[in-house]
Amino acid sequence: MALFPFFKDDNKSSASVARERLKVIVAHERLQREQPEYFQAMQRDIMDVIKRYVDIDPEDVQIQLENEDNCSVLELNVTLPN
Amino acid sequence: MTLAQIIVVTSGKGGVGKTTTSAAVAMGLALQGKKTAVIDFDIGLRNLDIIMDCERRVVYDFVNVIQGEATLNQALIKDKRCENLFILAASQTKDKTALTEEGVEAVLAELAETFDYIVCDSPAGIELGAHMAMYFADIALVVTNPEVSSVRDSDRILGVLQSQSRRAKLGLDPIKEHLLITRYDPTRVGKGEMLSIEDVMDILGIPLIGVIPESESVLKASNSGQPVILDQKSDAGQAYADVIERFQGKDVAMRFTERKGFFQRVFG
């Protein structure tokens, strides 16, 4: 397949694009559902603080709350621009 | 005393086939000898009555019963084609806030005494009408088109069923969820233009109860007010009949899910 990358690209059906987009959005929304109600507000506040120092896009910041057995881990991933 | 099973037909998104499905499933169960009531929860935008061809027979509606202006017996419309089937129309004039949890519960409890199945036709959205339609359900038919916005909304509705229903709130066994894919076009799936059954199942992660093909017969059925399951010459009608069989625990293979062959395309 590596010999014909253009062929593979052309062949990427709209259904497979739909499938990939859906997988991402559904996974994201399921995570959101499990989050406490304050989470979105906190997310916005964290974004605002970062924006005070660096010019970033919301897409560059990923905030996740993961629940393990008896503790919750807040994971913050920021991709800083070069 | 029988204790009815409450089925909600839901989807989140509008226009995917909830009312078509409610009419077909209610008629299908009734034809199998099950005493069935079908209720339109879309207050202010009723449609089940016209799909079931009883729009001229609506004297009292669901809201009249909740507000004590009519008895359940006065409001239930007996289907002319099947003696086991009864329709409870939505109000056309009142506001959806007329639906209260206590009021809906009282109507369902009274129906549950004498019916085998109560089919709740949910409105689109996740607001009050949709909430009331799903709240008391034992079983959910999640109607989904193989299309991104419909699948996303179905997933959202599954979250609501799992966290906001009566069963969830009381910590009872969860609502039994069934996926019903509608408007499926195997030819377009074959061309890579439409999500496949496997794609939708993979994303939503709930068991499949049926696949209804995209079919001209559905519009014909609504034009004439005949639930499409009565058209047993049509692919959609047969697919709904299979859903009823599976619903009752029978193992029936999926049909109309493969591309039509050459001969079928020419002569079918």
PDB file of C-alpha atoms in Angstrom, chain A residues 13-15 18-19 22-23 25-26 29-30 33, chain B residues 148 152 155-156 159 192-195 199 202-203:
ATOM      1  CA  SER A  13     -14.705   6.605   1.545  1.00  0.00           C
ATOM      2  CA  SER A  14     -16.946   9.198   3.122  1.00  0.00           C
ATOM      3  CA  ALA A  15     -18.389   6.427   5.323  1.00  0.00           C
ATOM      4  CA  ALA A  18     -17.903   9.465   9.187  1.00  0.00           C
ATOM      5  CA  ARG A  19     -16.886   6.466  11.276  1.00  0.00           C
ATOM      6  CA  LEU A  22     -18.045   9.665  15.197  1.00  0.00           C
ATOM      7  CA  LYS A  23     -15.646   7.539  17.222  1.00  0.00           C
ATOM      8  CA  ILE A  25     -16.895  12.712  19.203  1.00  0.00           C
ATOM      9  CA  VAL A  26     -18.740   9.878  20.944  1.00  0.00           C
ATOM     10  CA  GLU A  29     -18.966  13.078  24.903  1.00  0.00           C
ATOM     11  CA  ARG A  30     -19.077   9.899  26.969  1.00  0.00           C
ATOM     12  CA  ARG A  33     -21.045  12.774  30.784  1.00  0.00           C
TER      13      ARG A  33
ATOM     14  CA  VAL B 148     -23.310  10.994  11.885  1.00  0.00           C
ATOM     15  CA  ARG B 152     -24.287  10.949  17.927  1.00  0.00           C
ATOM     16  CA  ASP B 155     -25.445   7.890  21.984  1.00  0.00           C
ATOM     17  CA  ARG B 156     -26.546  10.957  23.899  1.00  0.00           C
ATOM     18  CA  GLY B 159     -26.555   8.301  28.299  1.00  0.00           C
ATOM     19  CA  GLY B 192     -18.644   3.451   0.995  1.00  0.00           C
ATOM     20  CA  GLU B 193     -21.118   6.322   1.141  1.00  0.00           C
ATOM     21  CA  MET B 194     -23.020   5.231   4.232  1.00  0.00           C
ATOM     22  CA  LEU B 195     -22.096   3.876   7.662  1.00  0.00           C
ATOM     23  CA  ASP B 199     -20.053   0.711  12.166  1.00  0.00           C
ATOM     24  CA  ASP B 202     -19.516  -0.680  17.054  1.00  0.00           C
ATOM     25  CA  ILE B 203     -19.987   2.951  18.045  1.00  0.00           C
TER      26      ILE B 203
END
